[in-house]
Amino acid sequence: MNKKIIVSWVAQIAIAVILGQTLFFKFTDAPETVELFSQLGMGPFGYKLIGGLELIACVLILTRPSIIWGAILSWGLMSGAIMAHLTKIGFSGDYRALGVMAIIAWLLSCLVIYLRRKELSIVRNMFG
């Protein structure tokens, strides 16, 4: 197997683990999630929508024909999470680990997008 593909799969699995570990809290209205998203001015609809998008990103990034789309969705979601940490919730206390994990997932998403960029151009060529 190609070394780039192995690195990509390791990154993809790590992204899915990072995104997947918070889904339980979002879908069960855990007090931590309610508090965090209330600081962001978002209620249950907001964190369930983000949880749903994170679940979709996990599935896409682990499914062969849609890896690049899962990485792009993950990149976008983690961009939003990082911005939330930078502007509203910070990186102190309990939020430090969440912020660091968002940065790691963002960097890994960038790596997967870079390693799989040819797959994106193949899709572009099919439609244009």
Phi, psi and omega in degrees: 000144180297138181300322179296323180292321178297313179299318179300314181295322176298315178296318180298316179295319178298318178299314181298322178293315181297312180291320184292331185291342180265351185298319180304315182294322180289321185274351179249011180055044179300142182306324179297319180292316179301315180296313182300310184286337174291327175296332180270359181077025181240138178263200182304322179300320181297309183284334175286324175297313179296320176299317177298318178294322177294322176297316177299317179299319178299316180293313182298318185288345178254004182249121190315307185285350187239017184304312183299322180291323176296321178293320179294316178296316177299317178302315180295315179297317180288331173299316177296319180296317179296317178298321178298319178294320182289328188255330188236312191257341177076187183237020183261161177060224182295339184278347180300310182298319179297319179295316179296318179295323177296318179295317179298314180297323178297313180297318179294324176297318176301318179298314180296317178301316179296312183292331183254016185301330179295328178295325177292320180291329177295317179296317178300318180295330180292329184254358184211000000 
